[in-house]
Structure formats: structure tokens, C-alpha cells
Short mmCIF file of C-alpha atoms in Angstrom, two decimals:
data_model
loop_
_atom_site.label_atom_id
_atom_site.label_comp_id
_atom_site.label_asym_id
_atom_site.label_seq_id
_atom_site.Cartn_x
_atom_site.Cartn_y
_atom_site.Cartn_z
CA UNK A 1250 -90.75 -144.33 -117.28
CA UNK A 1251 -92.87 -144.20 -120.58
CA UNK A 1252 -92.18 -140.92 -121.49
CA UNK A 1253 -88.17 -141.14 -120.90
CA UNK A 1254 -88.11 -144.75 -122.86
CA UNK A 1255 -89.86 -142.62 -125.72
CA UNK A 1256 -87.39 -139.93 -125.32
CA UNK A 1257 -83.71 -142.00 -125.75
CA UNK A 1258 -85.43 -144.25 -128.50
CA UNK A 1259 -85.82 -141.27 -130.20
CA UNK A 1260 -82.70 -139.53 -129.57
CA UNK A 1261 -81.06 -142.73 -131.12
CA UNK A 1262 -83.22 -142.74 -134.72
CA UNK A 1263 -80.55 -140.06 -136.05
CA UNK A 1264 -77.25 -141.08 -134.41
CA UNK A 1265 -75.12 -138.94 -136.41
CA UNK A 1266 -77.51 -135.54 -136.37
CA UNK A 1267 -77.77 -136.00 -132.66
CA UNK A 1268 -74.39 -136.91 -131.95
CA UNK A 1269 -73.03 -133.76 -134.15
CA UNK A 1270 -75.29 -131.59 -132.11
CA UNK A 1271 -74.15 -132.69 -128.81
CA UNK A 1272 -70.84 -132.48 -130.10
CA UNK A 1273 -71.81 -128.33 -131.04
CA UNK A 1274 -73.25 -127.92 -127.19
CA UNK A 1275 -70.45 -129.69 -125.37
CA UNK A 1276 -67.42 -127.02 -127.25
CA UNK A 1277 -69.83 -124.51 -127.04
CA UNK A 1278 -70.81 -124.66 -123.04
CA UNK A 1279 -67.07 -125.52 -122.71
CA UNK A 1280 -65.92 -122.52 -124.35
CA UNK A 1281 -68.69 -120.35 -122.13
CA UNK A 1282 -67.10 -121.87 -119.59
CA UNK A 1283 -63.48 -121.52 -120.53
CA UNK A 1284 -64.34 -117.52 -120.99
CA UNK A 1285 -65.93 -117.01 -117.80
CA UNK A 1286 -62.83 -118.45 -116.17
CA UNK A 1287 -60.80 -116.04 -117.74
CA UNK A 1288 -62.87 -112.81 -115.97
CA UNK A 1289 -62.82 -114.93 -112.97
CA UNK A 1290 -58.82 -115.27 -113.37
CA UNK A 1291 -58.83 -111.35 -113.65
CA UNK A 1292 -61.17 -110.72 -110.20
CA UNK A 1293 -58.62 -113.18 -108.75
CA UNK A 1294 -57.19 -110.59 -106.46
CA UNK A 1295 -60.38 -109.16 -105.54
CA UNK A 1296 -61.53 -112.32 -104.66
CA UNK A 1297 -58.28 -113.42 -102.49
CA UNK A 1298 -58.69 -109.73 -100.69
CA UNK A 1299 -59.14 -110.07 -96.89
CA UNK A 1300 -62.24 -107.74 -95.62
CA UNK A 1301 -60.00 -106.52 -92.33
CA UNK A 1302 -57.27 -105.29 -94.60
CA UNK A 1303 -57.23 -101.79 -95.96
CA UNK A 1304 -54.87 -100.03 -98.12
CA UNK A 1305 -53.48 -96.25 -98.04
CA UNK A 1306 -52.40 -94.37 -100.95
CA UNK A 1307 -51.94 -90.75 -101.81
CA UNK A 1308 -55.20 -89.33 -102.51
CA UNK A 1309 -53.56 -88.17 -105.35
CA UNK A 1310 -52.41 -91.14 -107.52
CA UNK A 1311 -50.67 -94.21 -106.65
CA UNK A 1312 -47.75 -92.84 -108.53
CA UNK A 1313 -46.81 -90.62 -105.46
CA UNK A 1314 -45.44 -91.56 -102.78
CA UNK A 1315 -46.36 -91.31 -98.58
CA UNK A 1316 -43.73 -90.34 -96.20
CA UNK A 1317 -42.72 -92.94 -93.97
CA UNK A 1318 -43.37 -90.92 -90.98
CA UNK A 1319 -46.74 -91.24 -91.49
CA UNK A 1320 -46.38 -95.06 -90.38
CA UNK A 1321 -46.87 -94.11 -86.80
CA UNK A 1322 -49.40 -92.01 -87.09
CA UNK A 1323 -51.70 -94.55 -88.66
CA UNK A 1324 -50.41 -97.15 -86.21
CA UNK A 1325 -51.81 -95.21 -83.32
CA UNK A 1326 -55.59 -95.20 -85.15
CA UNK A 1327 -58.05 -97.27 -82.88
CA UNK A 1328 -58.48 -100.40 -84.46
CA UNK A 1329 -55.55 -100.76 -86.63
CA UNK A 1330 -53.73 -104.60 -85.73
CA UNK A 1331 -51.04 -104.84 -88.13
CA UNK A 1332 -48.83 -102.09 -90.37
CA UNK A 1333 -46.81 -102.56 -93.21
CA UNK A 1334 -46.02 -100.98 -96.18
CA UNK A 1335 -44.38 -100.85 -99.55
CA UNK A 1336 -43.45 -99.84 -102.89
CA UNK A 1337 -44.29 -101.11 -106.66
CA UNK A 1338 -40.75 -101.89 -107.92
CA UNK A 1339 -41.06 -102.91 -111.57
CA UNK A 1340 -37.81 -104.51 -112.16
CA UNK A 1341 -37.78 -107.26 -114.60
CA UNK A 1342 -34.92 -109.94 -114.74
CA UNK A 1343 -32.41 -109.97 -117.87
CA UNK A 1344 -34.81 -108.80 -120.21
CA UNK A 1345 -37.96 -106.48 -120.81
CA UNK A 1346 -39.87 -110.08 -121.83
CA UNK A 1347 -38.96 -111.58 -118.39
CA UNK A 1348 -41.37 -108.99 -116.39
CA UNK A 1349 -43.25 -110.31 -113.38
CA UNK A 1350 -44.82 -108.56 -110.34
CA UNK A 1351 -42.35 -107.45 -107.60
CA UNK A 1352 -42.20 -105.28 -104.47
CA UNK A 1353 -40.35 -104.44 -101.84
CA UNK A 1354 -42.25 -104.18 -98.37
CA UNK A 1355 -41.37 -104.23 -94.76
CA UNK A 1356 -40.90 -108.05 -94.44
CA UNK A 1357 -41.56 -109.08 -90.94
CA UNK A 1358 -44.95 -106.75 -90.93
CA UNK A 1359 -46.15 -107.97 -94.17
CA UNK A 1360 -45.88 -111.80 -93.76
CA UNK A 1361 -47.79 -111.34 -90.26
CA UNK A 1362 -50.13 -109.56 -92.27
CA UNK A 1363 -50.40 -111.97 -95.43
CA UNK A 1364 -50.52 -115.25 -93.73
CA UNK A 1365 -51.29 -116.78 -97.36
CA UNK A 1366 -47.86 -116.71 -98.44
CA UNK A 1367 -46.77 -119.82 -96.46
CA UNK A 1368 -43.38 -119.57 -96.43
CA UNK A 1369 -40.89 -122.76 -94.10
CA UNK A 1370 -39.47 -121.52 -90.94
CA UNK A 1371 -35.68 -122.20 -91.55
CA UNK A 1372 -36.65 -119.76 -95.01
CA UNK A 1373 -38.28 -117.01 -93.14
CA UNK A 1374 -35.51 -116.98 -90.66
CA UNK A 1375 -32.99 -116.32 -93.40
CA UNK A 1376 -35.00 -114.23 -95.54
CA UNK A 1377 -35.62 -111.79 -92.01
CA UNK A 1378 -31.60 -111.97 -91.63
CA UNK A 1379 -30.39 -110.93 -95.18
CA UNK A 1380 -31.23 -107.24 -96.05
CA UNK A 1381 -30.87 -108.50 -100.03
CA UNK A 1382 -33.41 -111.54 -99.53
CA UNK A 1383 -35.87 -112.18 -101.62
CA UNK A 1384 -39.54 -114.19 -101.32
CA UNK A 1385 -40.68 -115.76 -104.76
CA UNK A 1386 -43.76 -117.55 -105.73
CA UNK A 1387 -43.63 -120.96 -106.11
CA UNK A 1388 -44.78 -120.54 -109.59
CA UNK A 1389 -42.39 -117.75 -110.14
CA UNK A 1390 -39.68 -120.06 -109.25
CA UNK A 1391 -40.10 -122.63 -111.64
CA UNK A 1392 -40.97 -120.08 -114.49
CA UNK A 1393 -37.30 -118.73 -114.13
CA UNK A 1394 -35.53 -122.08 -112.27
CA UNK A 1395 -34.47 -120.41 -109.47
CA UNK A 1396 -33.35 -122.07 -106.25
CA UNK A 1397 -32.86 -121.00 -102.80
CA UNK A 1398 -29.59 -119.28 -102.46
CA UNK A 1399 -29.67 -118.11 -106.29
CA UNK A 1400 -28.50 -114.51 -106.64
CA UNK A 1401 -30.94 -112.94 -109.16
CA UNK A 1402 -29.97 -109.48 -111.12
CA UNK A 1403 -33.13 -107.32 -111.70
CA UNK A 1404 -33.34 -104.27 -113.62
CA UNK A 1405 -35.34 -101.32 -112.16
CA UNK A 1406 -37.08 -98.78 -114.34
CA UNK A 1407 -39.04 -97.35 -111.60
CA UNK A 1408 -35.79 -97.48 -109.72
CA UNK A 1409 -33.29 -97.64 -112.62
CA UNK A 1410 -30.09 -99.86 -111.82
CA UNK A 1411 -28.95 -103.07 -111.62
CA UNK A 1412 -30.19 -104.65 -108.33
CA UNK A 1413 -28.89 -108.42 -106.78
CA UNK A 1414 -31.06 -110.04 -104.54
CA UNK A 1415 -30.56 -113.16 -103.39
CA UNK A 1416 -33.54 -115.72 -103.46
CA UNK A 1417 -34.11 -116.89 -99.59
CA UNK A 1418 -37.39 -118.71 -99.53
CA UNK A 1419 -39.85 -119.72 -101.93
CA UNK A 1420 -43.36 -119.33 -100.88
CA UNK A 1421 -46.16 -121.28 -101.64
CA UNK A 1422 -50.05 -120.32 -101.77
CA UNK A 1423 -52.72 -121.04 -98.55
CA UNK A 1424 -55.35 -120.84 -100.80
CA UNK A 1425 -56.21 -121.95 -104.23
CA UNK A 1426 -56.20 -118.31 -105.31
CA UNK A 1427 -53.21 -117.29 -103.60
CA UNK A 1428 -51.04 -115.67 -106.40
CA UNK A 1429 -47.67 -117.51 -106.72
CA UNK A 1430 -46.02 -115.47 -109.52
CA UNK A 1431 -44.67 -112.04 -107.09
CA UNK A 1432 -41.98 -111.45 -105.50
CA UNK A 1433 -41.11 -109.54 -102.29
CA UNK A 1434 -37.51 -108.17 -101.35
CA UNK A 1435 -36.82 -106.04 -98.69
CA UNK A 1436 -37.92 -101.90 -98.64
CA UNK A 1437 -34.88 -101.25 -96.09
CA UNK A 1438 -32.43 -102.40 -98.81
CA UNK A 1439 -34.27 -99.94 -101.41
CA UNK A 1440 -34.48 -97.37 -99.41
CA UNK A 1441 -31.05 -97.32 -97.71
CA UNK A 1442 -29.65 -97.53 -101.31
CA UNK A 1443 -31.81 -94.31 -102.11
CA UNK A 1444 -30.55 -92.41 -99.06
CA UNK A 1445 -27.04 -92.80 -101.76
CA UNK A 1446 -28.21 -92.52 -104.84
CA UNK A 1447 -31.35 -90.16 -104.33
CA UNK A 1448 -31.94 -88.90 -101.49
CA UNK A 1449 -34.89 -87.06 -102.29
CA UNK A 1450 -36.63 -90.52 -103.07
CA UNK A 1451 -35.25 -91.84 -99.73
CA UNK A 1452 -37.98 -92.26 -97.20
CA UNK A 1453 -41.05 -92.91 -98.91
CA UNK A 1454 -43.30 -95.31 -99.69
CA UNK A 1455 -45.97 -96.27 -102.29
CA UNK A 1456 -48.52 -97.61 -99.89
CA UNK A 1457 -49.27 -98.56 -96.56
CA UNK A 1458 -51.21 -101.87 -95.97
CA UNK A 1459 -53.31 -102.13 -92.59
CA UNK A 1460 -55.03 -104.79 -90.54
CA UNK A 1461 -57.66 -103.58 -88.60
CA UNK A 1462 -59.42 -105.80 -85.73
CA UNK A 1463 -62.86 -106.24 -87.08
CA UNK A 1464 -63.79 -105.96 -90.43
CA UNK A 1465 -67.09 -104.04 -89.73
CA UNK A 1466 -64.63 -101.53 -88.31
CA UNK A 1467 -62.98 -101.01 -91.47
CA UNK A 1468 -64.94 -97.99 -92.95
CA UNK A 1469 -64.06 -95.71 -89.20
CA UNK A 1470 -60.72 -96.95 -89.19
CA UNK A 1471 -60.68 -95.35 -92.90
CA UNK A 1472 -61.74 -92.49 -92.16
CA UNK A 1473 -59.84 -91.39 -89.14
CA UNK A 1474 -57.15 -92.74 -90.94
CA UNK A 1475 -57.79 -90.18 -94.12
CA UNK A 1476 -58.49 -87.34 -91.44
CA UNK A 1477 -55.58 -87.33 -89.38
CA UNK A 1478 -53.35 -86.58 -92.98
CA UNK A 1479 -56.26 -83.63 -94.15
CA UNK A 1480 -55.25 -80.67 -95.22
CA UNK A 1481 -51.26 -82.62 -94.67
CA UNK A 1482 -48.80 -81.84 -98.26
CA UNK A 1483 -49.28 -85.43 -99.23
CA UNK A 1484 -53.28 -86.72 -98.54
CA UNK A 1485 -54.21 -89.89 -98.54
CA UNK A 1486 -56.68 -92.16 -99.52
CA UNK A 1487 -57.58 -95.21 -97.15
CA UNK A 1488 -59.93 -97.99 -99.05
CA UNK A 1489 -60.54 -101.81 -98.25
CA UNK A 1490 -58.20 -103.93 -100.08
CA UNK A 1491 -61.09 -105.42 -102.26
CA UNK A 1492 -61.90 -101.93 -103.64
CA UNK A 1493 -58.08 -101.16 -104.33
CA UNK A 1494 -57.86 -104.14 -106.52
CA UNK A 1495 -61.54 -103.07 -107.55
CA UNK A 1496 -59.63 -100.03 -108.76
CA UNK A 1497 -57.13 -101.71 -111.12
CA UNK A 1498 -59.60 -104.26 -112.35
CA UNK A 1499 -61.17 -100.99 -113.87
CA UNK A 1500 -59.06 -100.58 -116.24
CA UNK A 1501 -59.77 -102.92 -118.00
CA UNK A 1502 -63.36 -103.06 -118.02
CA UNK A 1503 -63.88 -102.41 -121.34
CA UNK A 1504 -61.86 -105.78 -122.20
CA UNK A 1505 -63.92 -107.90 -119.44
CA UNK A 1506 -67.28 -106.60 -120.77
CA UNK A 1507 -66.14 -107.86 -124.29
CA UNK A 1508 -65.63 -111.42 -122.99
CA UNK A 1509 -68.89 -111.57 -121.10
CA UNK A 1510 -70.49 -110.27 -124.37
CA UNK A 1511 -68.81 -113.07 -125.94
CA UNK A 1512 -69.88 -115.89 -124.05
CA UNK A 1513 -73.49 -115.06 -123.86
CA UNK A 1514 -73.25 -114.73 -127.92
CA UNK A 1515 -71.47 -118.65 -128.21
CA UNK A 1516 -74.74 -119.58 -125.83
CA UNK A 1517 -77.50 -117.72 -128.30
CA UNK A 1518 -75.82 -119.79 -131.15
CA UNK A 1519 -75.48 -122.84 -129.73
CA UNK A 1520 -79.07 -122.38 -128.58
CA UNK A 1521 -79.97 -121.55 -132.60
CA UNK A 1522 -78.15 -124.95 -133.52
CA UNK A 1523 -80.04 -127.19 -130.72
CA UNK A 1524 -83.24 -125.10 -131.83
CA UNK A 1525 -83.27 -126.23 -135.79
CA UNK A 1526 -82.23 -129.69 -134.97
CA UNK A 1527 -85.59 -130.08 -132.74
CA UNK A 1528 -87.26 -128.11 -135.65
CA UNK A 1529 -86.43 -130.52 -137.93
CA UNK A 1530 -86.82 -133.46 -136.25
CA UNK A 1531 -90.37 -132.29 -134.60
CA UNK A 1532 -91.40 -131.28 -138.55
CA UNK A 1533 -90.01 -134.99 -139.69
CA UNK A 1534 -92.42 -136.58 -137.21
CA UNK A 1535 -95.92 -134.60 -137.42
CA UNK A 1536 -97.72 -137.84 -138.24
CA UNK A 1537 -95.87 -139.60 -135.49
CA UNK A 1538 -97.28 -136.97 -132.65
CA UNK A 1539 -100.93 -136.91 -134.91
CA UNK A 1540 -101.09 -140.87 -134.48
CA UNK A 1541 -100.32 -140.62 -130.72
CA UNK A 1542 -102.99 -137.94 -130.12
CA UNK A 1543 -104.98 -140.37 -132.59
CA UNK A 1544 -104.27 -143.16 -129.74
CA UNK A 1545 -105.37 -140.82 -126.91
CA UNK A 1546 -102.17 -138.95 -125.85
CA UNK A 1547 -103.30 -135.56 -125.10
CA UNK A 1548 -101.00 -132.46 -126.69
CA UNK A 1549 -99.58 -131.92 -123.76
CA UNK A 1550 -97.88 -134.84 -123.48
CA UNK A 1551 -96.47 -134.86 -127.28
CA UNK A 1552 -95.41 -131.35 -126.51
CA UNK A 1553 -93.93 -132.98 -123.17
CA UNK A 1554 -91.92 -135.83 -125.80
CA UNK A 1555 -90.56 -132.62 -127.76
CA UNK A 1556 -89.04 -130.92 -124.56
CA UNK A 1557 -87.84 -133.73 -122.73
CA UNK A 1558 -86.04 -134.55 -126.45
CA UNK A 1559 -84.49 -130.78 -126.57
CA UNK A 1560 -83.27 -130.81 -123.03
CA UNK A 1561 -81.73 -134.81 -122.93
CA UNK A 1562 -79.53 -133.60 -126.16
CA UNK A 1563 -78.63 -130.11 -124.57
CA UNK A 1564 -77.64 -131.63 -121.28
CA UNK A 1565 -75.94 -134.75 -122.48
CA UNK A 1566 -73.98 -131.73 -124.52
CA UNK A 1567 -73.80 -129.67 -121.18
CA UNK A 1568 -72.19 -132.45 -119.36
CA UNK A 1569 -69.51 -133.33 -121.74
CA UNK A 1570 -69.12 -129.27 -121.81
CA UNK A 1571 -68.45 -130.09 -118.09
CA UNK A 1572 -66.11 -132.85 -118.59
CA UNK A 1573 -64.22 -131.17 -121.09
CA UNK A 1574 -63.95 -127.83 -119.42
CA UNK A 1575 -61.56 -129.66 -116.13
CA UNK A 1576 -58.77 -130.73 -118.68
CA UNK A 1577 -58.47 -128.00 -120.69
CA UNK A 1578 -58.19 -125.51 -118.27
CA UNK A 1579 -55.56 -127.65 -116.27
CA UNK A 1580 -53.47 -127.12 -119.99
CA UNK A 1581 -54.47 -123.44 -120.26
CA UNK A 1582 -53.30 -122.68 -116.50
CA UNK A 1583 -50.02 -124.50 -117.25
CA UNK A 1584 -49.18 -123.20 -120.12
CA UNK A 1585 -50.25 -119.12 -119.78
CA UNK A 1586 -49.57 -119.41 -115.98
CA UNK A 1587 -47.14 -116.05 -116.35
CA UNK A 1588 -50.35 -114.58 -117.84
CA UNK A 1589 -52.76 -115.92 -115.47
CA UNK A 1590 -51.11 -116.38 -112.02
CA UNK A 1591 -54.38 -117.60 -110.50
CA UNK A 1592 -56.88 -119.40 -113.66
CA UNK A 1593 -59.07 -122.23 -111.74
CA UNK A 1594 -62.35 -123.55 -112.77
CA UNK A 1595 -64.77 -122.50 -110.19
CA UNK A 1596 -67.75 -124.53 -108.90
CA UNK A 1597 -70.31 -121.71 -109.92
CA UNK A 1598 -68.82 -121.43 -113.12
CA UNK A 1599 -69.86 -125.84 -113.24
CA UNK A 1600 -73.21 -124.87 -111.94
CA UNK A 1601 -73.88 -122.20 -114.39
CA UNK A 1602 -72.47 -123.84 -117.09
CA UNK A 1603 -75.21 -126.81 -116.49
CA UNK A 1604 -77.67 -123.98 -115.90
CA UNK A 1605 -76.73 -122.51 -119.82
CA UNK A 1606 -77.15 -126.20 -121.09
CA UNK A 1607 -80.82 -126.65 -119.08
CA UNK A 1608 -81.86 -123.19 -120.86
CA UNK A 1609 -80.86 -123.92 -124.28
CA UNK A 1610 -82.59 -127.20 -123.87
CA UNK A 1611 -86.07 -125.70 -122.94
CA UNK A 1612 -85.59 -122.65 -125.21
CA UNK A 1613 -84.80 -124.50 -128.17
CA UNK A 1614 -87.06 -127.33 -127.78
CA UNK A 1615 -90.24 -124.51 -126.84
CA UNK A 1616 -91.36 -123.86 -130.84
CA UNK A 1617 -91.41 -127.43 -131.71
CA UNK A 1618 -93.12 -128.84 -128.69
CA UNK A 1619 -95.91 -126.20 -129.25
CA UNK A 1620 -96.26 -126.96 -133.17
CA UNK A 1621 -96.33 -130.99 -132.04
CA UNK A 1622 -98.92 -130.05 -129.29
CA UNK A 1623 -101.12 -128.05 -131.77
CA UNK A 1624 -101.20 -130.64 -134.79
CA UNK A 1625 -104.12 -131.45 -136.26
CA UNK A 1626 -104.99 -135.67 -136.70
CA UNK A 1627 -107.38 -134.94 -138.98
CA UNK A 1628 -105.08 -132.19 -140.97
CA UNK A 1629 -102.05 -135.08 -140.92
CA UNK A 1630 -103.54 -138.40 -141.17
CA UNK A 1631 -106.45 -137.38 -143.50
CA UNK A 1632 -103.78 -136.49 -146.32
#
């Protein structure tokens, strides 16, 4: 009780100093915060990825497509629950700027297979019934103001035309990391409008999506999924759904290894500020800590004053980080939502954040607490 009465009395004989330094920790372990967040908002589709759903592409690239035909093949692999499948539209509505994910899949299959997208009865029932119905995001919804009913005009480039769909339910997220910014229409409509238009396009599809009974079956189920289309004129690759999403996330490495280069730079100079305010206050007070060893308190427990000072500033600083970080990402996630469908502050990025704020505390308060435990009385007080 001595030692932390010691500690705040000191902490409040430079109000200003101290407060500007907590002030440096809290934006600093907000902004670490605030930047892991933002890789976290990129793994967001890893991390909503269910570990009994794989995905199968051409072994190729994604670019080409699968026959359909192959849909009953893989449906008759032991172990596979659920089948759907799809294509990558990449229409965007009215203009090149409005540009937001969209597919078109087999509708019934996919929402048994994606119970996440939670979706009212009376809406599924009319979104099953119309071939031109379409499932938006909640999120998605708002961005453009679109209500059930609404007949939206999209423009394909990977299908080029001018396409109506009509908006028949609006879904809303199970999860916290459910993405709410897509938007599903139906493959039959696409594809019977190929069988027109281009019929050599007719028929495909960019990817299969499979639910298989146990996860720990997943890897067979892969396999003799791959095998049965060896040696076929379109192969395929079967991978979990995490390591598909893996796969785009790869891309952009290079970007994501910036950021987390970033953040552990704001820590090292935050960790330099908190380190030369303790230097300067443990240099202003040598005669203090040579009086106390004077009165028979041993170095240890000077150096143990120094510390406990470091890590009360850094953490005061850490939790007003904390604080800080809630708010601002509420206002970041509202306002770049079309950049960041899914941007949530998670509760190990809280814990680490407090972790960063314990470690600058100790690290920056370690060189002063060992000069205060080596001073000299007789070097101070005899001058």
C-alpha cells in the first residue's frame, strides 16, 4: 500500500509531462489497435469460413469454368451433405463507382448451405418463386436504398448487358462477421439467358460449394472429389473454404505485412516516448532514491518505485487506448462500411492491446529503475 501511495504521489508532481505522455500512449495503443483491426477486417472471410464446407474450382484458375454435369458426380462422393454452386458475376449498378460483390448461385442449395444469411420466410418464399430475385445484404441495402420489390439494373462485364433483377429479400447476418454487403440472384436466370445469347457459356459454372458431414472428413472427401475429374478436359481443385479465401487473402500479402510492420513501429515509438519521460524524471530525482536508500530502503525497492511509475503511466495510457479504440471504430465501420463489409474490434485485439501497454511500461521504465537501484548515497548526498 506504501509503495503504490509513493507511486500516484509521484505520478501527480508533473501533471502536465505525465498527462501529455499518457495522452502519446492512449493514440498510440489506439492506433495499434485501430491497424490490427483493419488485417482482422481483411481475414474476415477466413474467419466466418465453416470447416465442413469445401470449395471446387478448376485446377486451372478460377477464371474457368466447371461443367454443370459435374454436379452429380460430386453429389454421389461419400460424405458430401449439401451441393451448390455458382458463378462470380461482377456487375455493378449504374456506374463503375457503385461496384459491390455479387453472384449468382443455385438458391435453394446455397441458403441450406449458408445458414448465416438469415433471410424471413415470407422473403425466401418469394425470392425461391421469381427466377429474377435477388438476396441483398442488409448493409448493401441501405448503401444503395433499396427496398423489397425494387427492380435494380446491373451492368455485367463478366457477363456484359444490362441485367434487371428484382430485390426479394434482404438478408441479415447470424454472426457478427457475417458479410452484409453481397448479393445473390439466381444462376438459372444467367444461365438460361446464356443458352440465347452464348451458348457456348451456357452450362457452366465458376465453382461448386460442398457440405460434407464431418469436418475431419473434409480432406477424403477432397480428394475423391479431385480424383473422380483426373485426367477429365476441365480438372478440378477441391480445398476447404478457409484455404480458398486463404487464397485471395494472398494477394495482398504484401499490403497486410506493411500494416503489421506499421503497428509494431507506432509501439517501439511510443515505447521511446514513455522511456525518456521515466529517464528524465528518474535523473530529476537521484537524491530522492539516494535519501531513501539513506533511510534503509534497499535498491530493489527504489528500482521497484521506478517500474511501478513506468507501468501506472503506460497502462493508464493503455486503457484510455482501450476506451478510445470502441468509438472510433464504430465511426470507421460506418463510414468505410462499402470498404470494410465486416471491421469489428475483437476481444484479442483488447487483450493485446493492454498486453502492448504492460510491455512498454516495463521496457521503458527498465534503464531508469536500474540507474535508481545502482545510485550511490555517498556519490549524491556527499556533493
Amino acid at each position: 500500500m506504501l509503495t503504490l501511495k509513493f507511486v500516484l504521489r509521484n505520478l501527480a508532481r508533473h501533471p502536465l509531462r505525465n498527462a501529455l505522455t499518457v495522452l502519446g500512449i492512449a493514440i498510440s495503443i489506439m492506433a495499434f489497435g485501430l491497424l490490427r483491426t483493419t488485417v482482422e477486417a481483411w481475414y474476415a472471410g477466413v474467419s466466418a469460413s465453416a470447416a465442413n464446407r469445401l470449395v471446387t474450382r478448376n485446377a486451372i484458375s478460377l477464371v474457368f469454368p466447371l461443367p454443370i454435369a459435374y454436379a452429380g458426380k460430386i453429389r454421389a462422393v461419400e460424405g458430401v451433405t449439401h451441393l451448390s454452386w455458382g458463378n462470380w458475376f461482377g456487375a455493378y449498378y449504374v456506374d463503375e463507382k457503385n461496384f459491390f460483390a455479387n453472384f449468382t448461385v443455385d438458391m435453394r442449395s446455397y441458403l441450406d448451405l449458408y445458414p448465416e444469411y438469415v433471410i424471413a420466410d415470407d422473403q425466401k418464399a418469394a425470392l425461391l418463386r421469381d427466377r429474377k430475385g435477388m438476396a441483398v445484404g442488409a448493409k448493401l441495402a441501405r448503401r444503395f436504398g433499396w427496398k423489397l420489390g425494387d427492380t435494380v439494373p446491373l451492368k455485367g462485364t463478366i457477363y456484359p448487358g444490362d441485367w434487371n433483377v428484382v430485390v426479394r429479400a434482404i438478408y441479415t447476418g447470424r454472426y457478427p462477421n457475417t458479410d452484409e454487403t453481397q448479393a445473390f440472384f439466381h444462376w438459372d436466370y444467367l444461365n438460361e439467358r446464356m443458352k440465347v445469347e452464348r451458348p457456348s457459356r451456357a452450362d457452366h459454372v465458376g465453382f461448386y460449394m460442398i457440405g460434407v458431414d464431418r469436418a475431419e472428413n473434409a480432406a477424403r472427401v477432397a480428394g475423391d472429389i479431385d480424383a473422380r475429374f483426373r485426367n477429365s478436359l476441365a480438372e478440378t481443385l477441391t480445398e476447404t473454404e478457409q484455404a480458398f479465401q486463404l487464397g485471395f487473402i494472398s494477394m495482398s500479402e504484401a499490403i497486410i505485412m506493411a500494416i503489421r510492420l506499421v503497428s509494431g513501429i507506432v509501439i517501439v515509438i511510443i515505447m521511446a516516448v514513455a522511456a525518456n519521460t521515466m529517464a528524465m524524471s528518474a535523473r530529476e530525482r537521484m537524491g530522492e532514491f539516494a535519501t531513501l536508500k539513506a533511510l534503509g530502503f534497499g535498491g530493489g525497492y527504489v528500482a521497484l518505485l521506478v517500474t511501478g511509475e513506468a507501468l501506472a503511466l503506460s497502462l493508464l495510457g493503455g486503457a484510455a487506448g482501450c476506451a478510445l479504440s470502441v468509438p472510433v471504430t464504430r465511426v470507421i465501420a460506418h463510414v468505410l462500411g462499402d470498404y470494410f463489409p465486416v471491421f469489428l474490434l475483437s476481444g484479442e485485439t483488447l487483450a493485446l492491446q493492454g498486453a502492448a501497454a504492460a510491455v512498454v511500461g516495463l521496457v521503458a521504465g527498465a534503464l531508469p529503475a536500474l540507474r535508481a537501484r545502482r545510485v550511490r548515497i555517498a556519490d549524491v548526498l556527499g556533493r
